[in-house]
CSV table of C-alpha atoms in Angstrom, one decimal:
chain,number,residue,atom,x,y,z
E,1,MET,CA,19.3,16.6,1.4
E,2,GLY,CA,15.8,19.2,2.5
E,3,ASP,CA,16.6,22.0,5.1
E,4,LEU,CA,14.1,19.0,7.7
E,5,GLU,CA,16.1,16.1,8.9
E,6,LEU,CA,14.9,13.7,10.4
E,7,LEU,CA,17.6,11.1,9.3
E,8,LEU,CA,21.0,11.6,8.9
E,9,PRO,CA,23.1,9.9,6.5
E,10,GLY,CA,25.5,7.9,9.2
E,11,GLU,CA,22.1,6.7,10.7
E,12,ALA,CA,19.5,6.4,7.3
E,13,ASP,CA,22.8,3.6,6.7
E,14,VAL,CA,23.3,1.6,10.3
E,15,LEU,CA,19.2,1.3,9.3
E,16,VAL,CA,19.8,0.3,5.3
E,17,ARG,CA,22.2,-2.6,6.3
E,18,GLY,CA,20.7,-4.0,10.0
E,19,LEU,CA,17.6,-4.4,7.4
E,20,ARG,CA,16.7,-8.2,7.5
E,21,SER,CA,14.1,-11.0,6.4
E,22,PHE,CA,12.4,-12.7,10.0
E,23,ARG,CA,9.7,-15.3,9.3
E,24,LEU,CA,6.3,-15.2,10.2
E,25,LEU,CA,6.4,-16.5,13.6
E,26,GLU,CA,8.8,-13.3,15.1
E,27,MET,CA,5.9,-11.3,13.7
E,28,GLY,CA,5.3,-9.0,16.2
E,29,SER,CA,8.3,-9.5,18.5
E,30,GLY,CA,10.8,-7.4,19.4
E,31,GLY,CA,13.6,-6.5,16.7
E,32,TRP,CA,10.5,-7.0,14.4
E,33,ASN,CA,9.2,-4.1,16.5
E,34,GLN,CA,12.3,-2.2,16.1
E,35,GLN,CA,12.6,-3.3,12.4
E,36,HIS,CA,9.1,-1.6,11.9
E,37,GLU,CA,10.0,1.4,13.2
E,38,ASN,CA,13.2,1.6,10.9
E,39,LEU,CA,11.6,1.7,8.5
E,40,GLU,CA,9.1,4.0,9.5
E,41,LYS,CA,11.5,6.5,9.2
E,42,LEU,CA,13.4,5.7,6.2
E,43,ASN,CA,9.8,5.6,4.5
E,44,MET,CA,9.4,9.2,6.0
E,45,GLN,CA,13.2,10.0,5.3
E,46,ALA,CA,12.6,9.0,1.8
E,47,ILE,CA,8.9,10.9,1.3
E,48,LEU,CA,10.8,14.2,3.0
E,49,ASP,CA,14.4,13.5,0.6
E,50,ALA,CA,11.5,13.1,-2.8
E,51,THR,CA,10.1,16.3,-1.2
E,52,ALA,CA,12.8,17.8,-1.6
E,53,SER,CA,14.4,17.3,-5.3
E,54,GLN,CA,17.3,16.3,-3.0
E,55,GLY,CA,18.7,13.5,-4.3
E,56,GLU,CA,17.6,10.4,-3.0
E,57,PRO,CA,20.1,9.1,-1.0
E,58,ILE,CA,17.6,6.1,0.7
E,59,GLN,CA,16.5,4.7,-2.9
E,60,GLU,CA,20.5,4.6,-3.2
E,61,LEU,CA,21.7,3.1,-0.1
E,62,LEU,CA,19.2,0.5,-0.2
E,63,VAL,CA,20.5,0.3,-4.4
E,64,THR,CA,23.6,0.0,-3.3
E,65,HIS,CA,23.3,-2.7,0.4
E,66,GLY,CA,21.0,-5.2,-1.4
E,67,LYS,CA,18.3,-3.7,0.5
E,68,VAL,CA,15.4,-4.1,-2.3
E,69,PRO,CA,15.0,-8.1,-2.0
E,70,THR,CA,15.4,-7.5,1.3
E,71,LEU,CA,12.2,-5.2,1.2
E,72,VAL,CA,9.5,-8.1,-0.9
E,73,VAL,CA,10.4,-10.6,1.0
E,74,GLU,CA,9.1,-9.0,4.0
E,75,LEU,CA,6.0,-7.2,1.9
E,76,ILE,CA,4.8,-10.6,1.2
E,77,THR,CA,5.6,-12.5,4.0
E,78,VAL,CA,3.7,-10.0,6.6
E,79,GLU,CA,1.2,-10.5,2.8
E,80,MET,CA,0.8,-14.0,4.0
E,81,TRP,CA,0.5,-13.6,7.5
E,82,LYS,CA,-2.9,-11.2,7.7
E,83,GLN,CA,-4.7,-13.6,5.2
E,84,LYS,CA,-3.3,-16.9,7.3
E,85,VAL,CA,-2.5,-15.3,11.3
E,86,PHE,CA,-5.0,-12.5,11.9
E,87,PRO,CA,-8.1,-14.3,10.7
E,88,VAL,CA,-7.5,-17.1,13.5
E,89,LEU,CA,-7.2,-14.8,15.7
E,90,CYS,CA,-10.5,-12.5,15.1
E,91,LYS,CA,-12.3,-15.3,16.0
E,92,LEU,CA,-10.1,-17.1,19.1
E,93,GLU,CA,-12.8,-16.5,21.7
E,94,ASP,CA,-10.3,-15.8,25.0
E,95,TYR,CA,-8.6,-13.8,23.1
E,96,LYS,CA,-10.6,-10.5,24.0
E,97,PRO,CA,-7.5,-7.2,24.1
E,98,GLN,CA,-7.8,-3.9,26.2
E,99,ASN,CA,-5.4,-3.0,24.1
E,100,THR,CA,-5.3,-4.3,19.9
E,101,PHE,CA,-2.0,-0.9,18.7
E,102,PRO,CA,0.9,-4.3,18.7
E,103,ILE,CA,-1.7,-6.4,16.0
E,104,TYR,CA,-2.5,-3.2,14.7
E,105,MET,CA,1.8,-2.9,13.7
E,106,VAL,CA,2.0,-5.9,13.0
E,107,VAL,CA,-1.4,-5.1,10.5
E,108,HIS,CA,0.3,-1.5,8.8
E,109,HIS,CA,3.7,-3.1,8.3
E,110,GLU,CA,2.3,-4.1,5.2
E,111,ALA,CA,0.4,-0.9,4.3
E,112,SER,CA,4.5,0.5,5.3
E,113,ILE,CA,6.5,-1.1,2.8
E,114,ILE,CA,4.4,-1.1,0.2
E,115,ASN,CA,5.1,3.2,0.8
E,116,LEU,CA,7.8,2.4,0.6
E,117,LEU,CA,9.0,0.8,-2.5
E,118,GLU,CA,6.2,3.4,-4.8
E,119,THR,CA,8.6,5.7,-3.2
E,120,VAL,CA,11.8,4.1,-4.7
E,121,PHE,CA,10.5,3.0,-7.3
E,122,PHE,CA,10.6,5.6,-9.5
E,123,HIS,CA,13.8,5.1,-10.9
E,124,LYS,CA,14.8,2.1,-12.8
E,125,GLU,CA,17.8,1.4,-10.8
E,126,VAL,CA,16.1,0.4,-8.0
E,127,CYS,CA,13.5,-2.6,-10.4
E,128,GLU,CA,16.5,-3.3,-11.2
E,129,SER,CA,18.0,-4.0,-8.1
E,130,ALA,CA,15.6,-5.7,-7.1
E,131,GLU,CA,17.4,-9.2,-9.3
E,132,ASP,CA,14.8,-11.9,-9.3
E,133,THR,CA,12.0,-10.9,-6.0
E,134,VAL,CA,10.7,-8.7,-8.8
E,135,LEU,CA,8.7,-11.7,-10.2
E,136,ASP,CA,7.2,-11.6,-6.7
E,137,LEU,CA,6.3,-8.5,-6.5
E,138,VAL,CA,4.9,-8.3,-10.0
E,139,ASP,CA,2.3,-11.3,-8.2
E,140,TYR,CA,1.6,-9.0,-5.6
E,141,CYS,CA,0.4,-5.9,-7.4
E,142,HIS,CA,-1.4,-8.6,-9.9
E,143,ARG,CA,-3.3,-10.1,-6.7
E,144,LYS,CA,-3.9,-6.5,-4.9
E,145,LEU,CA,-5.2,-5.4,-8.6
E,146,THR,CA,-7.6,-8.5,-8.7
E,147,LEU,CA,-8.7,-7.8,-6.0
E,148,LEU,CA,-9.8,-3.5,-6.6
E,149,VAL,CA,-11.9,-5.3,-9.4
E,150,ALA,CA,-12.9,-7.6,-7.0
E,151,ARG,CA,-14.2,-5.1,-4.6
E,152,SER,CA,-15.3,-2.6,-7.2
E,153,GLY,CA,-18.9,-3.1,-7.2
E,154,HIS,CA,-18.6,-1.8,-3.5
E,155,ALA,CA,-16.9,1.8,-4.5
E,156,GLY,CA,-14.2,1.7,-3.0
E,157,PRO,CA,-13.7,0.9,0.8
E,158,PRO,CA,-17.0,0.1,3.1
E,159,GLU,CA,-16.8,3.7,5.3
E,160,ASN,CA,-15.1,3.7,9.3
E,161,GLU,CA,-18.5,3.6,10.7
E,162,GLU,CA,-18.3,2.3,14.7
E,163,SER,CA,-20.6,0.4,16.3
E,164,GLU,CA,-21.2,0.4,20.3
E,165,TYR,CA,-20.7,-3.1,20.6
E,166,SER,CA,-17.9,-3.6,17.8
E,167,THR,CA,-15.2,-5.0,19.7
E,168,PRO,CA,-11.7,-4.2,20.1
E,169,MET,CA,-11.2,-6.9,17.8
E,170,LYS,CA,-13.9,-6.1,15.0
E,171,GLU,CA,-12.5,-2.1,14.5
E,172,LEU,CA,-9.2,-4.0,14.0
E,173,GLN,CA,-10.8,-5.5,11.0
E,174,LYS,CA,-12.7,-2.9,10.0
E,175,GLN,CA,-8.7,-0.7,9.4
E,176,ALA,CA,-7.2,-3.7,8.3
E,177,GLU,CA,-9.7,-3.9,5.5
E,178,LEU,CA,-9.3,0.2,5.0
E,179,MET,CA,-5.7,-0.4,5.1
E,180,GLU,CA,-6.2,-3.0,2.1
E,181,PHE,CA,-7.7,-1.0,-0.4
E,182,GLU,CA,-5.2,1.8,-0.3
E,183,ILE,CA,-1.9,-1.1,0.2
E,184,ALA,CA,-4.4,-1.9,-2.9
E,185,LEU,CA,-3.3,1.4,-5.3
E,186,LYS,CA,-0.5,1.9,-3.5
E,187,ALA,CA,0.2,-1.8,-5.5
E,188,LEU,CA,-0.9,-0.2,-8.7
E,189,SER,CA,1.8,2.5,-8.7
E,190,VAL,CA,4.7,0.2,-8.2
E,191,LEU,CA,3.9,-1.6,-10.6
E,192,ARG,CA,3.8,1.1,-14.1
E,193,TYR,CA,6.7,1.7,-12.1
E,194,ILE,CA,8.2,-2.0,-12.4
E,195,THR,CA,6.2,-1.4,-16.6
E,196,ASP,CA,9.0,1.3,-17.1
E,197,CYS,CA,12.2,-0.7,-17.0
E,198,MET,CA,10.4,-2.9,-19.0
E,199,ASP,CA,13.7,-3.6,-21.7
E,200,SER,CA,15.3,-4.5,-18.2
E,201,LEU,CA,13.3,-7.5,-16.9
E,202,SER,CA,13.7,-10.7,-17.6
E,203,LEU,CA,11.8,-13.2,-20.0
E,204,SER,CA,10.1,-14.9,-16.8
E,205,THR,CA,8.3,-12.3,-15.4
E,206,LEU,CA,7.5,-10.4,-19.1
E,207,SER,CA,5.6,-13.9,-20.0
E,208,ARG,CA,4.4,-13.9,-15.9
E,209,MET,CA,3.3,-10.0,-16.8
E,210,PHE,CA,1.6,-11.3,-20.8
E,211,SER,CA,0.2,-15.3,-19.9
E,212,THR,CA,0.3,-16.3,-17.2
E,213,HIS,CA,-1.4,-12.7,-15.5
E,214,ASN,CA,-2.8,-10.6,-19.3
E,215,LEU,CA,-2.0,-6.7,-16.8
E,216,PRO,CA,-3.3,-6.1,-20.3
E,217,CYS,CA,-6.5,-7.2,-20.2
E,218,LEU,CA,-6.5,-6.0,-15.7
E,219,LEU,CA,-6.3,-3.0,-16.3
E,220,VAL,CA,-8.8,-2.6,-18.4
E,221,GLU,CA,-10.8,-3.4,-16.5
E,222,LEU,CA,-10.0,-1.8,-13.6
E,223,LEU,CA,-10.3,1.5,-16.2
E,224,GLU,CA,-14.2,0.1,-16.8
E,225,HIS,CA,-14.5,0.0,-12.5
E,226,SER,CA,-12.6,2.7,-11.5
E,227,PRO,CA,-12.5,1.9,-8.1
E,228,TRP,CA,-11.0,5.4,-6.9
E,229,SER,CA,-14.3,7.2,-7.7
E,230,ARG,CA,-17.8,7.5,-6.9
E,231,ARG,CA,-21.0,9.0,-6.8
E,232,GLU,CA,-22.0,9.7,-3.3
E,233,ARG,CA,-24.8,12.4,-2.8
E,234,GLY,CA,-24.9,12.6,-6.7
E,235,LYS,CA,-21.5,14.6,-5.9
E,236,LEU,CA,-18.3,13.0,-8.2
E,237,GLN,CA,-15.5,12.0,-5.4
E,238,GLN,CA,-11.8,9.9,-5.7
E,239,PHE,CA,-10.2,8.4,-3.6
E,240,GLU,CA,-6.1,11.0,-3.7
E,241,GLY,CA,-4.3,11.6,-0.8
E,242,GLY,CA,-5.6,9.2,1.7
E,243,ARG,CA,-9.1,9.8,1.6
E,244,TRP,CA,-12.0,10.3,-0.7
E,245,GLN,CA,-12.3,14.1,-2.2
E,246,THR,CA,-15.7,15.6,-4.1
E,247,VAL,CA,-14.6,16.7,-6.6
E,248,ALA,CA,-15.3,20.9,-8.4
E,249,PRO,CA,-17.4,20.1,-11.7
E,250,SER,CA,-14.6,21.8,-13.7
E,251,GLU,CA,-12.2,19.9,-12.5
E,252,GLN,CA,-14.3,16.3,-13.1
E,253,GLN,CA,-12.1,16.1,-16.3
E,254,LYS,CA,-9.2,16.1,-16.0
E,255,MET,CA,-7.1,13.1,-15.4
E,256,SER,CA,-6.5,11.5,-11.5
E,257,LYS,CA,-3.6,10.7,-10.5
E,258,LEU,CA,-3.9,7.2,-10.1
E,259,GLU,CA,-5.5,7.1,-13.8
E,260,GLY,CA,-2.6,8.2,-15.2
E,261,GLN,CA,-0.7,5.4,-14.1
E,262,VAL,CA,-2.6,3.2,-15.3
E,263,TRP,CA,-2.9,4.4,-18.3
E,264,ILE,CA,1.1,4.8,-18.9
E,265,ALA,CA,1.3,1.3,-17.5
E,266,LEU,CA,-1.2,0.1,-20.7
E,267,TYR,CA,0.6,2.3,-22.9
E,268,ASN,CA,4.1,0.8,-21.3
E,269,LEU,CA,2.8,-2.6,-22.1
E,270,LEU,CA,1.2,-2.8,-24.9
E,271,LEU,CA,3.2,-0.1,-27.2
E,272,SER,CA,6.8,-1.8,-26.3
E,273,PRO,CA,9.1,-3.7,-27.9
E,274,GLU,CA,9.2,-6.8,-26.2
E,275,ALA,CA,5.2,-6.8,-25.7
E,276,ARG,CA,5.3,-7.5,-29.6
E,277,THR,CA,7.4,-10.7,-29.2
E,278,ARG,CA,5.8,-12.0,-25.8
E,279,TYR,CA,2.5,-10.6,-25.5
E,280,CYS,CA,-0.6,-13.2,-27.4
E,281,LEU,CA,-3.3,-10.9,-29.0
E,282,THR,CA,-5.9,-13.3,-28.9
E,283,SER,CA,-9.7,-13.0,-29.0
E,284,PHE,CA,-10.8,-12.4,-25.5
E,285,ALA,CA,-7.5,-9.7,-25.1
E,286,LYS,CA,-8.7,-8.0,-28.7
E,287,GLY,CA,-12.1,-7.8,-27.6
E,288,GLN,CA,-10.5,-6.5,-24.0
E,289,LEU,CA,-8.2,-3.9,-25.0
E,290,LEU,CA,-10.4,-2.5,-27.9
E,291,LYS,CA,-12.6,-1.2,-24.8
E,292,LEU,CA,-9.3,1.0,-24.2
E,293,ARG,CA,-11.3,3.4,-27.7
E,294,ALA,CA,-14.0,4.8,-25.5
E,295,PHE,CA,-11.6,6.5,-22.7
E,296,LEU,CA,-9.2,7.4,-25.5
E,297,THR,CA,-11.3,11.0,-26.2
E,298,ASP,CA,-9.3,14.3,-27.7
E,299,THR,CA,-9.6,15.5,-23.6
E,300,LEU,CA,-7.1,12.5,-22.2
E,301,LEU,CA,-5.4,12.8,-25.2
E,302,ASP,CA,-4.9,17.2,-24.5
E,303,GLN,CA,-4.2,16.0,-20.9
E,304,LEU,CA,-1.9,12.6,-21.5
E,305,PRO,CA,-0.6,13.2,-25.3
E,306,ASN,CA,1.9,10.0,-26.3
E,307,LEU,CA,-1.8,8.2,-26.2
E,308,ALA,CA,-2.0,9.4,-29.3
E,309,ASP,CA,0.5,6.4,-30.3
E,310,LEU,CA,-1.5,3.6,-28.3
E,311,GLN,CA,-4.6,5.2,-30.1
E,312,SER,CA,-3.2,3.9,-33.7
E,313,PHE,CA,-2.1,0.4,-32.1
E,314,LEU,CA,-6.0,0.2,-31.2
E,315,ALA,CA,-6.5,1.3,-34.8
E,316,HIS,CA,-4.1,-1.3,-36.1
E,317,LEU,CA,-5.1,-3.5,-33.2
E,318,ALA,CA,-8.8,-3.6,-35.0
E,319,LEU,CA,-8.4,-4.1,-39.1
E,320,ALA,CA,-5.8,-7.2,-37.5
E,321,GLU,CA,-6.6,-10.5,-37.4
E,322,PRO,CA,-6.5,-12.2,-33.3
E,323,GLN,CA,-3.6,-15.1,-32.9
E,324,PRO,CA,-4.0,-18.4,-31.9
E,325,PRO,CA,-2.7,-19.1,-27.9
E,326,LYS,CA,0.4,-20.3,-28.0
E,327,LYS,CA,1.2,-24.0,-27.0
E,328,ASP,CA,5.3,-23.0,-26.6
E,329,LEU,CA,7.7,-26.0,-24.0
E,330,VAL,CA,9.4,-23.1,-22.1
E,331,PHE,CA,11.6,-23.9,-19.0
E,332,GLU,CA,10.7,-20.2,-17.0
E,333,GLN,CA,10.9,-18.9,-13.9
E,334,ILE,CA,8.6,-18.9,-11.2
E,335,PRO,CA,7.8,-17.0,-8.5
E,336,GLU,CA,9.2,-19.3,-4.9
E,337,ILE,CA,8.7,-16.7,-2.2
E,338,TRP,CA,4.4,-16.8,-1.7
E,339,GLU,CA,4.9,-20.6,-2.2
E,340,ARG,CA,8.1,-21.0,0.9
E,341,LEU,CA,6.8,-19.7,3.0
E,342,GLU,CA,2.9,-20.9,3.0
E,343,ARG,CA,5.3,-25.2,2.2
E,344,GLU,CA,7.0,-23.9,5.8
E,345,ASN,CA,3.8,-23.2,7.8
E,346,LYS,CA,1.2,-25.2,6.2
E,347,GLY,CA,-1.1,-26.4,9.0
E,348,LYS,CA,0.7,-24.4,11.7
E,349,TRP,CA,-1.8,-21.0,11.6
E,350,LYS,CA,-3.2,-21.8,14.0
E,351,ALA,CA,-0.2,-22.6,16.3
E,352,ILE,CA,1.5,-18.8,15.3
E,353,ALA,CA,-2.1,-17.2,16.6
E,354,LYS,CA,-1.7,-19.1,19.9
E,355,HIS,CA,2.7,-18.5,20.3
E,356,GLN,CA,1.9,-14.3,19.0
E,357,LEU,CA,-0.8,-14.2,21.5
E,358,GLN,CA,1.2,-15.7,24.6
E,359,HIS,CA,4.5,-14.1,23.3
E,360,VAL,CA,4.1,-11.0,21.7
E,361,PHE,CA,0.4,-10.1,21.4
E,362,ASN,CA,-0.1,-9.7,25.6
E,363,PRO,CA,2.3,-6.9,26.1
E,364,SER,CA,2.3,-5.3,29.7
E,365,GLU,CA,0.8,-1.7,30.7
E,366,GLN,CA,4.3,-1.2,31.0
E,367,ASP,CA,5.0,-2.4,27.6
E,368,LEU,CA,2.8,-0.5,26.6
E,369,ARG,CA,4.1,2.6,27.5
E,370,GLN,CA,6.9,2.4,26.4
E,371,GLN,CA,6.3,1.6,23.0
E,372,ALA,CA,4.5,4.1,22.8
E,373,GLN,CA,6.5,6.1,23.8
E,374,ARG,CA,9.7,4.9,21.0
E,375,TRP,CA,6.4,5.9,17.7
E,376,ALA,CA,5.9,10.0,19.6
E,377,GLU,CA,10.0,9.7,19.4
E,378,THR,CA,9.7,8.2,15.1
E,379,TYR,CA,6.5,10.3,14.8
E,380,ARG,CA,8.0,14.1,14.8
E,381,LEU,CA,5.2,16.3,15.0
E,382,ASP,CA,7.0,18.5,12.3
E,383,VAL,CA,7.5,15.6,9.7
E,384,LEU,CA,4.0,15.4,9.5
E,385,GLU,CA,3.2,17.6,8.7
E,386,ALA,CA,6.4,18.3,5.9
E,387,VAL,CA,5.4,14.6,4.5
E,388,ALA,CA,2.0,15.4,5.1
E,389,PRO,CA,0.1,15.9,1.5
E,390,GLU,CA,-1.7,18.8,2.2
E,391,ARG,CA,-3.2,20.9,6.6
E,392,PRO,CA,-5.1,18.0,8.6
E,393,ARG,CA,-8.1,17.9,8.7
E,394,CYS,CA,-10.9,17.6,11.5
E,395,ALA,CA,-11.1,14.0,13.4
E,396,ASN,CA,-15.0,14.6,13.7
E,397,CYS,CA,-16.4,16.4,10.3
E,398,SER,CA,-12.8,16.7,7.8
E,399,THR,CA,-13.1,19.8,6.8
E,400,GLU,CA,-9.6,21.7,7.1
E,401,ALA,CA,-8.9,22.2,11.0
E,402,THR,CA,-6.4,24.7,12.5
E,403,LYS,CA,-6.9,24.2,16.5
E,404,ARG,CA,-5.2,20.7,18.1
E,405,CYS,CA,-5.7,18.7,21.1
E,406,SER,CA,-3.9,20.6,23.6
E,407,ARG,CA,-4.2,17.7,25.7
E,408,CYS,CA,-2.6,15.3,23.6
E,409,GLN,CA,-1.6,17.6,20.7
E,410,ASN,CA,-2.0,14.5,18.9
E,411,GLU,CA,-5.9,14.8,16.8
E,412,TRP,CA,-6.6,18.3,15.1
E,413,TYR,CA,-10.2,20.0,15.1
E,414,CYS,CA,-12.5,23.1,13.0
E,415,CYS,CA,-13.5,24.1,16.1
E,416,ARG,CA,-14.7,23.8,20.1
E,417,GLU,CA,-18.2,22.3,19.0
E,418,CYS,CA,-16.8,19.5,16.8
E,419,GLN,CA,-13.7,18.9,19.4
E,420,VAL,CA,-16.9,18.0,22.0
E,421,LYS,CA,-18.8,16.3,19.8
E,422,HIS,CA,-16.0,13.8,19.3
E,423,TRP,CA,-14.1,13.4,22.8
E,424,GLU,CA,-16.5,10.2,24.1
E,425,LYS,CA,-14.6,8.5,21.1
E,426,HIS,CA,-10.8,10.4,21.1
E,427,LYS,CA,-11.1,10.5,25.7
E,428,LYS,CA,-10.3,6.3,25.6
E,429,ALA,CA,-6.6,7.5,23.6
E,430,CYS,CA,-6.0,11.4,24.7
E,431,VAL,CA,-5.9,10.8,28.9
E,432,PRO,CA,-4.1,8.1,28.7
E,433,ALA,CA,-0.7,10.3,26.3
E,434,ALA,CA,-1.6,12.5,28.7
E,435,GLN,CA,-0.5,11.1,31.0
E,436,ASP,CA,2.8,9.9,29.6
E,437,ASP,CA,3.0,13.1,28.8
E,438,ARG,CA,3.2,14.7,32.5
E,439,ALA,CA,5.3,11.2,33.7
E,440,LYS,CA,8.0,12.7,31.3
């Protein structure tokens, strides 16, 4: 490990061993909250390990203890909670919480898990240890990428504009929508790492990728719409590091990291030996794939030289006759996590929401303070600064910040003027935090 450690090896082993799946009804409960905190610690430690390039103990522990399938089950469970239970909570007229922090933790849980999977799936043995759940993970990634394509006309996530008339639950819905965009981009990276393991995937998984979902054509649509890029006031912006960044004119020909992930995934899907036997190049598929030729410029090939092989493949494809759709009768495995959860909880969404409202999402002030203290201990400032991809940004104007709020130490500003302008928004979180510090 590097010089900065969040978890000792023995502690990490205990946390990984303790990972388990929770029912939808248990989301937000005491035991679930403890596991969420543990996952955040594992997440941050995995990033620190990857940054230090001195071994990957979290990845090794997840494989050794067979916990990757558990993470996939948890990921899809919280995805279903957000789609089925969260909207019901938002519509309950008698639920008007002053503090939405407990619900936010559940909403954020999906982002925590997909971020951890993105970090560890770089290693082939992690993908192999997912076993049958890799089929469910492919379906999950397909759902997220389909949403990315569907919302591409909106040029990325909506801006997080606040309104004085917004309720806490409406603000939480806005945050969830912003988070969904980042989750989908993480899913893109996970899918790319899965395609790195084409030779070890099951026939059912390959069939799901090529026949059921036609992932190569979906990735072509992603490249066409490029949801990670947008024009704002005439300037090109790209979504990196969790925010939109303006690209300098001299850097605009440079391939973004997300675009690179799409190209590598396409290379793996189209040029692997498995693709030659499993992928049916119909007239539709051929037409979609040939759109890639317009993107394969000399500038792009200079940055990813291996794409020259893909260019040659497309040249041959242009001359080849399309294949008729295959009608083979094949017995194959299908994803079961989503279907099982839906079957077990069908017709119970409102009952689950009301139960959680009464027993989980209505904590006392003392419970909130205890939870806030635990999270303050989890998110140590030195660890967060080491994990952060760049220097902190001003909460008011988003420029690089060098000054921190002296009262709560949680918010950053570039100057005194910005701090004053942001105070009306910040004081709601700042004053309770400062009171907690004094109480200690």
